[in-house]
Amino acid sequence: MVSRSGRARPAVTVLFGDRQGEPRLTTAAWPRPMVRCIAGVAGVAGAGLLALLLGTASGPWERGSYAMLLTMVTASLLYLFTTRGHFVPGTVRIAAAGTGLRFAPLRQETVFTGVVLAVLVAWGVLAGWVVGAGRGAQAQGGGAALGGAGVPLTAYAVLVIALVALGFLVRLVAQLLRRPAGVTLTERGVILAWEGGVRELSWRHLRGAEVRLDARLGPGVAVRDSTGTEWAVMRARGCGSDPAVVAAVVNCFRAHPEERTSLSEPALAWERFRASFAGVSG
């Protein structure tokens, strides 16, 4: 699927149906509806509180801090209410373009990560200005600080957080330029790429994949190497797909090396997987 701008969009494919007798390679949706509901209520309450604090704030540091935090909470709420979750059971998101069969994360994931990091960096810039102006006021006023009050210790803490966030943002951008995010299957092996990290394992050293459950982070795809060691785990948010389906696809092409030449054409590779899995499952 290609947008009007010419950029490839991830295509959503539903694996099988719910008809009786068909295999159900699915896990429960994540985040769960109750978790999303609680997060939404807490987010709205937090945004309201920050709005009240912003209205009563005095001084540039307080106003700026509350404004930045309100921006971050608002962005989180927009993300929460505009997406159905990291994945819907039984579905996968396959990138239409690329050098292999790639299970791609929701576009909002990357955008949201960038927004949060940008807010943190902007917050750090404000903290730096407060610290600099406060020290200048202390030097000129014989100990008096910016606004007649000492520079808040939280300003120094925010500076450190912003520097870390800036490094993380640079790493994320570098990773996205190097490898698209998601789980990619090629003729050479499997590539896991997300948020600054890229790992590649050849088919020869891959033992298999399985679903990894985590009550806090949600389900993911665990890949094991030839020694049986858990080599890497890709959470559902990192590939935008049902981990049970992704694990089944990895295991299918591991067991059928003659089919790996189709991985350069995502649509063909997907059809080969469907045919192979249907044959095994009856």
PDB file of C-alpha atoms in Angstrom:
ATOM      1  CA  MET A   1       0.000   0.000   0.000  1.00  0.00           C
ATOM      2  CA  VAL A   2       1.428   3.362  -1.070  1.00  0.00           C
ATOM      3  CA  SER A   3       0.226   6.797   0.055  1.00  0.00           C
ATOM      4  CA  ARG A   4      -0.372   9.744  -2.259  1.00  0.00           C
ATOM      5  CA  SER A   5       2.988  11.167  -1.243  1.00  0.00           C
ATOM      6  CA  GLY A   6       4.661   8.044  -2.589  1.00  0.00           C
ATOM      7  CA  ARG A   7       5.696   6.720   0.821  1.00  0.00           C
ATOM      8  CA  ALA A   8       4.951   3.116   1.619  1.00  0.00           C
ATOM      9  CA  ARG A   9       2.394   2.485   4.337  1.00  0.00           C
ATOM     10  CA  PRO A  10       2.270  -0.636   6.506  1.00  0.00           C
ATOM     11  CA  ALA A  11      -0.472  -2.959   5.323  1.00  0.00           C
ATOM     12  CA  VAL A  12      -2.734  -4.661   7.833  1.00  0.00           C
ATOM     13  CA  THR A  13      -3.359  -8.338   7.159  1.00  0.00           C
ATOM     14  CA  VAL A  14      -5.727 -10.525   9.167  1.00  0.00           C
ATOM     15  CA  LEU A  15      -4.397 -14.026   9.746  1.00  0.00           C
ATOM     16  CA  PHE A  16      -7.139 -16.552   9.055  1.00  0.00           C
ATOM     17  CA  GLY A  17     -10.624 -16.037  10.419  1.00  0.00           C
ATOM     18  CA  ASP A  18     -12.813 -17.284  13.217  1.00  0.00           C
ATOM     19  CA  ARG A  19     -14.497 -20.054  11.238  1.00  0.00           C
ATOM     20  CA  GLN A  20     -14.661 -23.371  13.038  1.00  0.00           C
ATOM     21  CA  GLY A  21     -11.754 -25.692  12.336  1.00  0.00           C
ATOM     22  CA  GLU A  22      -9.247 -22.992  11.417  1.00  0.00           C
ATOM     23  CA  PRO A  23      -6.111 -22.524  13.535  1.00  0.00           C
ATOM     24  CA  ARG A  24      -6.076 -19.616  15.949  1.00  0.00           C
ATOM     25  CA  LEU A  25      -2.570 -18.255  16.337  1.00  0.00           C
ATOM     26  CA  THR A  26      -3.557 -15.469  18.667  1.00  0.00           C
ATOM     27  CA  THR A  27      -2.775 -13.926  22.026  1.00  0.00           C
ATOM     28  CA  ALA A  28      -4.887 -11.501  24.045  1.00  0.00           C
ATOM     29  CA  ALA A  29      -5.019  -7.869  22.923  1.00  0.00           C
ATOM     30  CA  TRP A  30      -2.549  -5.503  24.549  1.00  0.00           C
ATOM     31  CA  PRO A  31      -2.930  -3.217  26.366  1.00  0.00           C
ATOM     32  CA  ARG A  32      -6.010  -4.779  27.915  1.00  0.00           C
ATOM     33  CA  PRO A  33      -9.199  -2.662  27.869  1.00  0.00           C
ATOM     34  CA  MET A  34      -9.152  -2.210  31.667  1.00  0.00           C
ATOM     35  CA  VAL A  35      -5.525  -1.043  31.572  1.00  0.00           C
ATOM     36  CA  ARG A  36      -6.358   1.468  28.845  1.00  0.00           C
ATOM     37  CA  CYS A  37      -9.398   2.691  30.804  1.00  0.00           C
ATOM     38  CA  ILE A  38      -7.393   3.220  33.998  1.00  0.00           C
ATOM     39  CA  ALA A  39      -4.615   4.953  32.060  1.00  0.00           C
ATOM     40  CA  GLY A  40      -7.151   7.226  30.387  1.00  0.00           C
ATOM     41  CA  VAL A  41      -8.827   8.259  33.648  1.00  0.00           C
ATOM     42  CA  ALA A  42      -5.457   8.872  35.319  1.00  0.00           C
ATOM     43  CA  GLY A  43      -4.240  10.861  32.309  1.00  0.00           C
ATOM     44  CA  VAL A  44      -7.314  13.113  32.194  1.00  0.00           C
ATOM     45  CA  ALA A  45      -7.065  13.736  35.944  1.00  0.00           C
ATOM     46  CA  GLY A  46      -3.365  14.527  35.624  1.00  0.00           C
ATOM     47  CA  ALA A  47      -3.964  16.914  32.719  1.00  0.00           C
ATOM     48  CA  GLY A  48      -6.644  18.749  34.724  1.00  0.00           C
ATOM     49  CA  LEU A  49      -4.355  19.083  37.737  1.00  0.00           C
ATOM     50  CA  LEU A  50      -1.489  20.381  35.596  1.00  0.00           C
ATOM     51  CA  ALA A  51      -3.812  22.898  33.954  1.00  0.00           C
ATOM     52  CA  LEU A  52      -4.827  24.216  37.386  1.00  0.00           C
ATOM     53  CA  LEU A  53      -1.209  24.410  38.519  1.00  0.00           C
ATOM     54  CA  LEU A  54      -0.263  26.222  35.309  1.00  0.00           C
ATOM     55  CA  GLY A  55      -2.920  28.834  36.007  1.00  0.00           C
ATOM     56  CA  THR A  56      -1.589  29.538  39.510  1.00  0.00           C
ATOM     57  CA  ALA A  57       2.147  29.220  38.722  1.00  0.00           C
ATOM     58  CA  SER A  58       4.533  32.114  39.336  1.00  0.00           C
ATOM     59  CA  GLY A  59       7.905  32.460  37.696  1.00  0.00           C
ATOM     60  CA  PRO A  60       9.207  31.130  34.373  1.00  0.00           C
ATOM     61  CA  TRP A  61      10.429  27.825  35.781  1.00  0.00           C
ATOM     62  CA  GLU A  62       7.078  26.811  37.248  1.00  0.00           C
ATOM     63  CA  ARG A  63       5.067  27.959  34.246  1.00  0.00           C
ATOM     64  CA  GLY A  64       7.423  26.313  31.795  1.00  0.00           C
ATOM     65  CA  SER A  65       7.597  23.063  33.767  1.00  0.00           C
ATOM     66  CA  TYR A  66       3.830  22.716  34.049  1.00  0.00           C
ATOM     67  CA  ALA A  67       3.389  23.592  30.370  1.00  0.00           C
ATOM     68  CA  MET A  68       5.930  20.960  29.294  1.00  0.00           C
ATOM     69  CA  LEU A  69       4.403  18.291  31.507  1.00  0.00           C
ATOM     70  CA  LEU A  70       0.914  19.160  30.268  1.00  0.00           C
ATOM     71  CA  THR A  71       2.152  18.794  26.676  1.00  0.00           C
ATOM     72  CA  MET A  72       3.571  15.378  27.442  1.00  0.00           C
ATOM     73  CA  VAL A  73       0.401  14.174  29.184  1.00  0.00           C
ATOM     74  CA  THR A  74      -1.769  15.514  26.356  1.00  0.00           C
ATOM     75  CA  ALA A  75       0.358  13.728  23.763  1.00  0.00           C
ATOM     76  CA  SER A  76       0.030  10.513  25.776  1.00  0.00           C
ATOM     77  CA  LEU A  77      -3.761  10.873  25.893  1.00  0.00           C
ATOM     78  CA  LEU A  78      -3.951  11.516  22.152  1.00  0.00           C
ATOM     79  CA  TYR A  79      -1.888   8.402  21.530  1.00  0.00           C
ATOM     80  CA  LEU A  80      -4.031   6.345  23.921  1.00  0.00           C
ATOM     81  CA  PHE A  81      -7.350   7.412  22.413  1.00  0.00           C
ATOM     82  CA  THR A  82      -6.342   7.298  18.735  1.00  0.00           C
ATOM     83  CA  THR A  83      -4.908   3.765  18.707  1.00  0.00           C
ATOM     84  CA  ARG A  84      -6.580   0.458  19.465  1.00  0.00           C
ATOM     85  CA  GLY A  85      -3.469  -0.872  21.092  1.00  0.00           C
ATOM     86  CA  HIS A  86      -0.075  -2.231  20.192  1.00  0.00           C
ATOM     87  CA  PHE A  87      -1.767  -5.056  18.313  1.00  0.00           C
ATOM     88  CA  VAL A  88      -5.128  -6.690  17.719  1.00  0.00           C
ATOM     89  CA  PRO A  89      -5.272 -10.487  18.211  1.00  0.00           C
ATOM     90  CA  GLY A  90      -4.690 -12.425  15.018  1.00  0.00           C
ATOM     91  CA  THR A  91      -3.418  -9.480  12.984  1.00  0.00           C
ATOM     92  CA  VAL A  92      -0.040  -8.435  11.664  1.00  0.00           C
ATOM     93  CA  ARG A  93       1.294  -5.244  10.125  1.00  0.00           C
ATOM     94  CA  ILE A  94       3.532  -5.988   7.144  1.00  0.00           C
ATOM     95  CA  ALA A  95       5.518  -3.147   5.598  1.00  0.00           C
ATOM     96  CA  ALA A  96       4.800  -2.896   1.895  1.00  0.00           C
ATOM     97  CA  ALA A  97       8.353  -1.820   1.068  1.00  0.00           C
ATOM     98  CA  GLY A  98      11.741  -3.063   2.191  1.00  0.00           C
ATOM     99  CA  THR A  99      14.360  -5.716   1.617  1.00  0.00           C
ATOM    100  CA  GLY A 100      12.493  -8.448   3.492  1.00  0.00           C
ATOM    101  CA  LEU A 101       9.297  -9.477   5.219  1.00  0.00           C
ATOM    102  CA  ARG A 102       9.044  -6.808   7.946  1.00  0.00           C
ATOM    103  CA  PHE A 103       6.497  -6.663  10.735  1.00  0.00           C
ATOM    104  CA  ALA A 104       6.311  -2.922  11.319  1.00  0.00           C
ATOM    105  CA  PRO A 105       5.245  -1.050  14.468  1.00  0.00           C
ATOM    106  CA  LEU A 106       2.374   1.411  14.471  1.00  0.00           C
ATOM    107  CA  ARG A 107       3.499   4.706  13.004  1.00  0.00           C
ATOM    108  CA  GLN A 108       2.162   6.450  16.116  1.00  0.00           C
ATOM    109  CA  GLU A 109       4.721   4.574  18.212  1.00  0.00           C
ATOM    110  CA  THR A 110       7.656   6.285  16.537  1.00  0.00           C
ATOM    111  CA  VAL A 111       5.908   9.667  16.469  1.00  0.00           C
ATOM    112  CA  PHE A 112       4.948   9.422  20.142  1.00  0.00           C
ATOM    113  CA  THR A 113       8.484   8.472  21.157  1.00  0.00           C
ATOM    114  CA  GLY A 114       9.818  11.472  19.271  1.00  0.00           C
ATOM    115  CA  VAL A 115       7.283  13.826  20.883  1.00  0.00           C
ATOM    116  CA  VAL A 116       8.141  12.668  24.406  1.00  0.00           C
ATOM    117  CA  LEU A 117      11.866  13.035  23.795  1.00  0.00           C
ATOM    118  CA  ALA A 118      11.407  16.452  22.183  1.00  0.00           C
ATOM    119  CA  VAL A 119       9.415  17.657  25.205  1.00  0.00           C
ATOM    120  CA  LEU A 120      12.116  16.388  27.567  1.00  0.00           C
ATOM    121  CA  VAL A 121      14.825  18.183  25.599  1.00  0.00           C
ATOM    122  CA  ALA A 122      12.776  21.408  25.517  1.00  0.00           C
ATOM    123  CA  TRP A 123      12.201  21.076  29.249  1.00  0.00           C
ATOM    124  CA  GLY A 124      15.958  20.728  29.698  1.00  0.00           C
ATOM    125  CA  VAL A 125      16.557  23.893  27.660  1.00  0.00           C
ATOM    126  CA  LEU A 126      14.178  25.750  29.966  1.00  0.00           C
ATOM    127  CA  ALA A 127      15.950  24.298  33.011  1.00  0.00           C
ATOM    128  CA  GLY A 128      19.281  25.431  31.602  1.00  0.00           C
ATOM    129  CA  TRP A 129      17.958  28.940  31.123  1.00  0.00           C
ATOM    130  CA  VAL A 130      16.613  29.000  34.695  1.00  0.00           C
ATOM    131  CA  VAL A 131      19.932  27.802  36.100  1.00  0.00           C
ATOM    132  CA  GLY A 132      21.926  30.289  34.035  1.00  0.00           C
ATOM    133  CA  ALA A 133      19.647  33.231  34.812  1.00  0.00           C
ATOM    134  CA  GLY A 134      19.519  32.287  38.489  1.00  0.00           C
ATOM    135  CA  ARG A 135      23.283  32.208  38.810  1.00  0.00           C
ATOM    136  CA  GLY A 136      23.516  35.539  37.011  1.00  0.00           C
ATOM    137  CA  ALA A 137      21.000  37.078  39.405  1.00  0.00           C
ATOM    138  CA  GLN A 138      22.886  35.651  42.382  1.00  0.00           C
ATOM    139  CA  ALA A 139      26.156  37.169  41.132  1.00  0.00           C
ATOM    140  CA  GLN A 140      24.611  40.593  40.599  1.00  0.00           C
ATOM    141  CA  GLY A 141      22.399  40.675  43.665  1.00  0.00           C
ATOM    142  CA  GLY A 142      24.790  39.350  46.265  1.00  0.00           C
ATOM    143  CA  GLY A 143      23.094  35.996  46.648  1.00  0.00           C
ATOM    144  CA  ALA A 144      19.643  36.885  45.322  1.00  0.00           C
ATOM    145  CA  ALA A 145      18.513  34.363  42.782  1.00  0.00           C
ATOM    146  CA  LEU A 146      16.142  34.485  39.840  1.00  0.00           C
ATOM    147  CA  GLY A 147      12.754  35.775  40.911  1.00  0.00           C
ATOM    148  CA  GLY A 148      13.970  36.289  44.467  1.00  0.00           C
ATOM    149  CA  ALA A 149      14.190  32.539  45.096  1.00  0.00           C
ATOM    150  CA  GLY A 150      16.975  30.000  44.855  1.00  0.00           C
ATOM    151  CA  VAL A 151      17.416  28.014  41.672  1.00  0.00           C
ATOM    152  CA  PRO A 152      15.263  24.895  42.127  1.00  0.00           C
ATOM    153  CA  LEU A 153      17.200  21.681  42.530  1.00  0.00           C
ATOM    154  CA  THR A 154      14.787  20.052  40.094  1.00  0.00           C
ATOM    155  CA  ALA A 155      16.234  22.292  37.380  1.00  0.00           C
ATOM    156  CA  TYR A 156      19.581  20.531  37.699  1.00  0.00           C
ATOM    157  CA  ALA A 157      17.859  17.149  37.668  1.00  0.00           C
ATOM    158  CA  VAL A 158      15.933  18.059  34.515  1.00  0.00           C
ATOM    159  CA  LEU A 159      19.166  19.114  32.816  1.00  0.00           C
ATOM    160  CA  VAL A 160      20.604  15.655  33.401  1.00  0.00           C
ATOM    161  CA  ILE A 161      17.392  13.959  32.212  1.00  0.00           C
ATOM    162  CA  ALA A 162      17.325  16.125  29.100  1.00  0.00           C
ATOM    163  CA  LEU A 163      20.921  15.239  28.227  1.00  0.00           C
ATOM    164  CA  VAL A 164      20.079  11.542  28.539  1.00  0.00           C
ATOM    165  CA  ALA A 165      16.939  12.035  26.439  1.00  0.00           C
ATOM    166  CA  LEU A 166      18.937  13.903  23.797  1.00  0.00           C
ATOM    167  CA  GLY A 167      21.410  11.030  23.568  1.00  0.00           C
ATOM    168  CA  PHE A 168      18.535   8.565  23.310  1.00  0.00           C
ATOM    169  CA  LEU A 169      16.919  10.650  20.559  1.00  0.00           C
ATOM    170  CA  VAL A 170      20.146  10.765  18.559  1.00  0.00           C
ATOM    171  CA  ARG A 171      20.502   7.008  18.955  1.00  0.00           C
ATOM    172  CA  LEU A 172      16.904   6.426  17.866  1.00  0.00           C
ATOM    173  CA  VAL A 173      17.272   8.560  14.746  1.00  0.00           C
ATOM    174  CA  ALA A 174      20.559   6.835  13.872  1.00  0.00           C
ATOM    175  CA  GLN A 175      18.909   3.428  14.270  1.00  0.00           C
ATOM    176  CA  LEU A 176      15.927   4.372  12.097  1.00  0.00           C
ATOM    177  CA  LEU A 177      18.296   5.562   9.387  1.00  0.00           C
ATOM    178  CA  ARG A 178      20.272   2.336   9.631  1.00  0.00           C
ATOM    179  CA  ARG A 179      17.428  -0.171   9.901  1.00  0.00           C
ATOM    180  CA  PRO A 180      13.632   0.333   9.859  1.00  0.00           C
ATOM    181  CA  ALA A 181      12.000  -0.563  13.172  1.00  0.00           C
ATOM    182  CA  GLY A 182      10.330  -3.950  13.537  1.00  0.00           C
ATOM    183  CA  VAL A 183      11.057  -7.627  12.972  1.00  0.00           C
ATOM    184  CA  THR A 184      12.500  -8.302   9.523  1.00  0.00           C
ATOM    185  CA  LEU A 185      12.984 -11.704   7.915  1.00  0.00           C
ATOM    186  CA  THR A 186      15.490 -11.909   5.051  1.00  0.00           C
ATOM    187  CA  GLU A 187      17.250 -14.714   3.212  1.00  0.00           C
ATOM    188  CA  ARG A 188      20.197 -14.254   5.585  1.00  0.00           C
ATOM    189  CA  GLY A 189      18.319 -14.317   8.883  1.00  0.00           C
ATOM    190  CA  VAL A 190      16.166 -12.354  11.326  1.00  0.00           C
ATOM    191  CA  ILE A 191      16.701  -8.684  12.241  1.00  0.00           C
ATOM    192  CA  LEU A 192      15.206  -7.056  15.339  1.00  0.00           C
ATOM    193  CA  ALA A 193      15.371  -3.260  15.388  1.00  0.00           C
ATOM    194  CA  TRP A 194      13.726  -0.847  17.819  1.00  0.00           C
ATOM    195  CA  GLU A 195      14.602   2.307  19.760  1.00  0.00           C
ATOM    196  CA  GLY A 196      18.295   2.483  19.119  1.00  0.00           C
ATOM    197  CA  GLY A 197      19.076  -1.221  19.052  1.00  0.00           C
ATOM    198  CA  VAL A 198      19.673  -3.490  16.054  1.00  0.00           C
ATOM    199  CA  ARG A 199      20.347  -7.216  16.362  1.00  0.00           C
ATOM    200  CA  GLU A 200      20.727  -9.728  13.551  1.00  0.00           C
ATOM    201  CA  LEU A 201      20.827 -13.525  13.772  1.00  0.00           C
ATOM    202  CA  SER A 202      21.457 -15.862  10.849  1.00  0.00           C
ATOM    203  CA  TRP A 203      19.132 -18.780  10.148  1.00  0.00           C
ATOM    204  CA  ARG A 204      22.003 -21.153  10.836  1.00  0.00           C
ATOM    205  CA  HIS A 205      22.273 -19.889  14.422  1.00  0.00           C
ATOM    206  CA  LEU A 206      18.534 -19.580  15.062  1.00  0.00           C
ATOM    207  CA  ARG A 207      16.794 -22.338  17.006  1.00  0.00           C
ATOM    208  CA  GLY A 208      13.305 -20.877  16.990  1.00  0.00           C
ATOM    209  CA  ALA A 209      10.873 -18.260  18.263  1.00  0.00           C
ATOM    210  CA  GLU A 210       8.136 -18.336  20.877  1.00  0.00           C
ATOM    211  CA  VAL A 211       5.706 -16.062  22.673  1.00  0.00           C
ATOM    212  CA  ARG A 212       7.089 -14.406  25.791  1.00  0.00           C
ATOM    213  CA  LEU A 213       4.437 -13.196  28.255  1.00  0.00           C
ATOM    214  CA  ASP A 214       5.009 -10.301  30.643  1.00  0.00           C
ATOM    215  CA  ALA A 215       2.223  -8.869  32.796  1.00  0.00           C
ATOM    216  CA  ARG A 216       3.823  -5.410  32.836  1.00  0.00           C
ATOM    217  CA  LEU A 217       5.231  -5.035  29.317  1.00  0.00           C
ATOM    218  CA  GLY A 218       2.819  -7.273  27.472  1.00  0.00           C
ATOM    219  CA  PRO A 219       3.540 -10.250  25.224  1.00  0.00           C
ATOM    220  CA  GLY A 220       6.522 -10.369  22.919  1.00  0.00           C
ATOM    221  CA  VAL A 221       8.451 -12.570  20.526  1.00  0.00           C
ATOM    222  CA  ALA A 222      11.412 -14.351  22.132  1.00  0.00           C
ATOM    223  CA  VAL A 223      14.099 -15.573  19.710  1.00  0.00           C
ATOM    224  CA  ARG A 224      16.496 -18.314  20.792  1.00  0.00           C
ATOM    225  CA  ASP A 225      19.894 -18.993  19.259  1.00  0.00           C
ATOM    226  CA  SER A 226      21.486 -22.348  18.460  1.00  0.00           C
ATOM    227  CA  THR A 227      22.534 -22.866  22.092  1.00  0.00           C
ATOM    228  CA  GLY A 228      18.969 -22.489  23.319  1.00  0.00           C
ATOM    229  CA  THR A 229      19.736 -19.151  24.966  1.00  0.00           C
ATOM    230  CA  GLU A 230      17.161 -16.370  24.717  1.00  0.00           C
ATOM    231  CA  TRP A 231      18.920 -14.153  22.197  1.00  0.00           C
ATOM    232  CA  ALA A 232      16.458 -11.241  22.088  1.00  0.00           C
ATOM    233  CA  VAL A 233      12.860 -10.300  22.849  1.00  0.00           C
ATOM    234  CA  MET A 234      10.764  -7.978  20.690  1.00  0.00           C
ATOM    235  CA  ARG A 235       7.688  -6.616  22.424  1.00  0.00           C
ATOM    236  CA  ALA A 236       4.406  -6.316  20.547  1.00  0.00           C
ATOM    237  CA  ARG A 237       4.754  -2.540  20.406  1.00  0.00           C
ATOM    238  CA  GLY A 238       8.019  -2.981  18.535  1.00  0.00           C
ATOM    239  CA  CYS A 239       6.497  -4.949  15.656  1.00  0.00           C
ATOM    240  CA  GLY A 240       2.837  -3.836  15.780  1.00  0.00           C
ATOM    241  CA  SER A 241       1.710  -7.434  15.341  1.00  0.00           C
ATOM    242  CA  ASP A 242       0.413 -10.383  17.286  1.00  0.00           C
ATOM    243  CA  PRO A 243       3.535 -12.050  18.765  1.00  0.00           C
ATOM    244  CA  ALA A 244       2.018 -15.509  18.273  1.00  0.00           C
ATOM    245  CA  VAL A 245       1.740 -14.881  14.535  1.00  0.00           C
ATOM    246  CA  VAL A 246       5.236 -13.404  14.236  1.00  0.00           C
ATOM    247  CA  ALA A 247       6.734 -16.370  16.117  1.00  0.00           C
ATOM    248  CA  ALA A 248       4.878 -18.781  13.833  1.00  0.00           C
ATOM    249  CA  VAL A 249       6.225 -17.034  10.723  1.00  0.00           C
ATOM    250  CA  VAL A 250       9.809 -17.138  12.022  1.00  0.00           C
ATOM    251  CA  ASN A 251       9.530 -20.844  12.848  1.00  0.00           C
ATOM    252  CA  CYS A 252       7.952 -21.571   9.474  1.00  0.00           C
ATOM    253  CA  PHE A 253      10.811 -20.090   7.458  1.00  0.00           C
ATOM    254  CA  ARG A 254      13.356 -21.648   9.780  1.00  0.00           C
ATOM    255  CA  ALA A 255      11.860 -25.080   9.061  1.00  0.00           C
ATOM    256  CA  HIS A 256      11.531 -24.424   5.297  1.00  0.00           C
ATOM    257  CA  PRO A 257      14.802 -22.957   3.990  1.00  0.00           C
ATOM    258  CA  GLU A 258      13.696 -23.540   0.396  1.00  0.00           C
ATOM    259  CA  GLU A 259      11.012 -20.868   0.874  1.00  0.00           C
ATOM    260  CA  ARG A 260      13.361 -18.126   2.077  1.00  0.00           C
ATOM    261  CA  THR A 261      13.953 -16.777  -1.422  1.00  0.00           C
ATOM    262  CA  SER A 262      10.382 -15.442  -1.303  1.00  0.00           C
ATOM    263  CA  LEU A 263      11.223 -13.165   1.646  1.00  0.00           C
ATOM    264  CA  SER A 264      12.374 -10.424  -0.723  1.00  0.00           C
ATOM    265  CA  GLU A 265       8.719 -10.080  -1.785  1.00  0.00           C
ATOM    266  CA  PRO A 266       6.576  -9.601   1.345  1.00  0.00           C
ATOM    267  CA  ALA A 267       3.241 -10.467  -0.283  1.00  0.00           C
ATOM    268  CA  LEU A 268       4.622 -13.695  -1.775  1.00  0.00           C
ATOM    269  CA  ALA A 269       6.362 -14.653   1.481  1.00  0.00           C
ATOM    270  CA  TRP A 270       3.131 -14.160   3.408  1.00  0.00           C
ATOM    271  CA  GLU A 271       1.212 -16.398   1.021  1.00  0.00           C
ATOM    272  CA  ARG A 272       3.912 -19.064   1.291  1.00  0.00           C
ATOM    273  CA  PHE A 273       3.578 -18.948   5.075  1.00  0.00           C
ATOM    274  CA  ARG A 274      -0.210 -19.258   4.935  1.00  0.00           C
ATOM    275  CA  ALA A 275      -0.004 -22.225   2.601  1.00  0.00           C
ATOM    276  CA  SER A 276       2.700 -23.931   4.655  1.00  0.00           C
ATOM    277  CA  PHE A 277       0.960 -23.390   7.987  1.00  0.00           C
ATOM    278  CA  ALA A 278      -2.417 -24.480   6.644  1.00  0.00           C
ATOM    279  CA  GLY A 279      -0.806 -27.654   5.315  1.00  0.00           C
ATOM    280  CA  VAL A 280       0.804 -28.497   8.642  1.00  0.00           C
ATOM    281  CA  SER A 281      -2.305 -27.667  10.678  1.00  0.00           C
ATOM    282  CA  GLY A 282      -4.737 -29.425   8.383  1.00  0.00           C
TER     283      GLY A 282
END
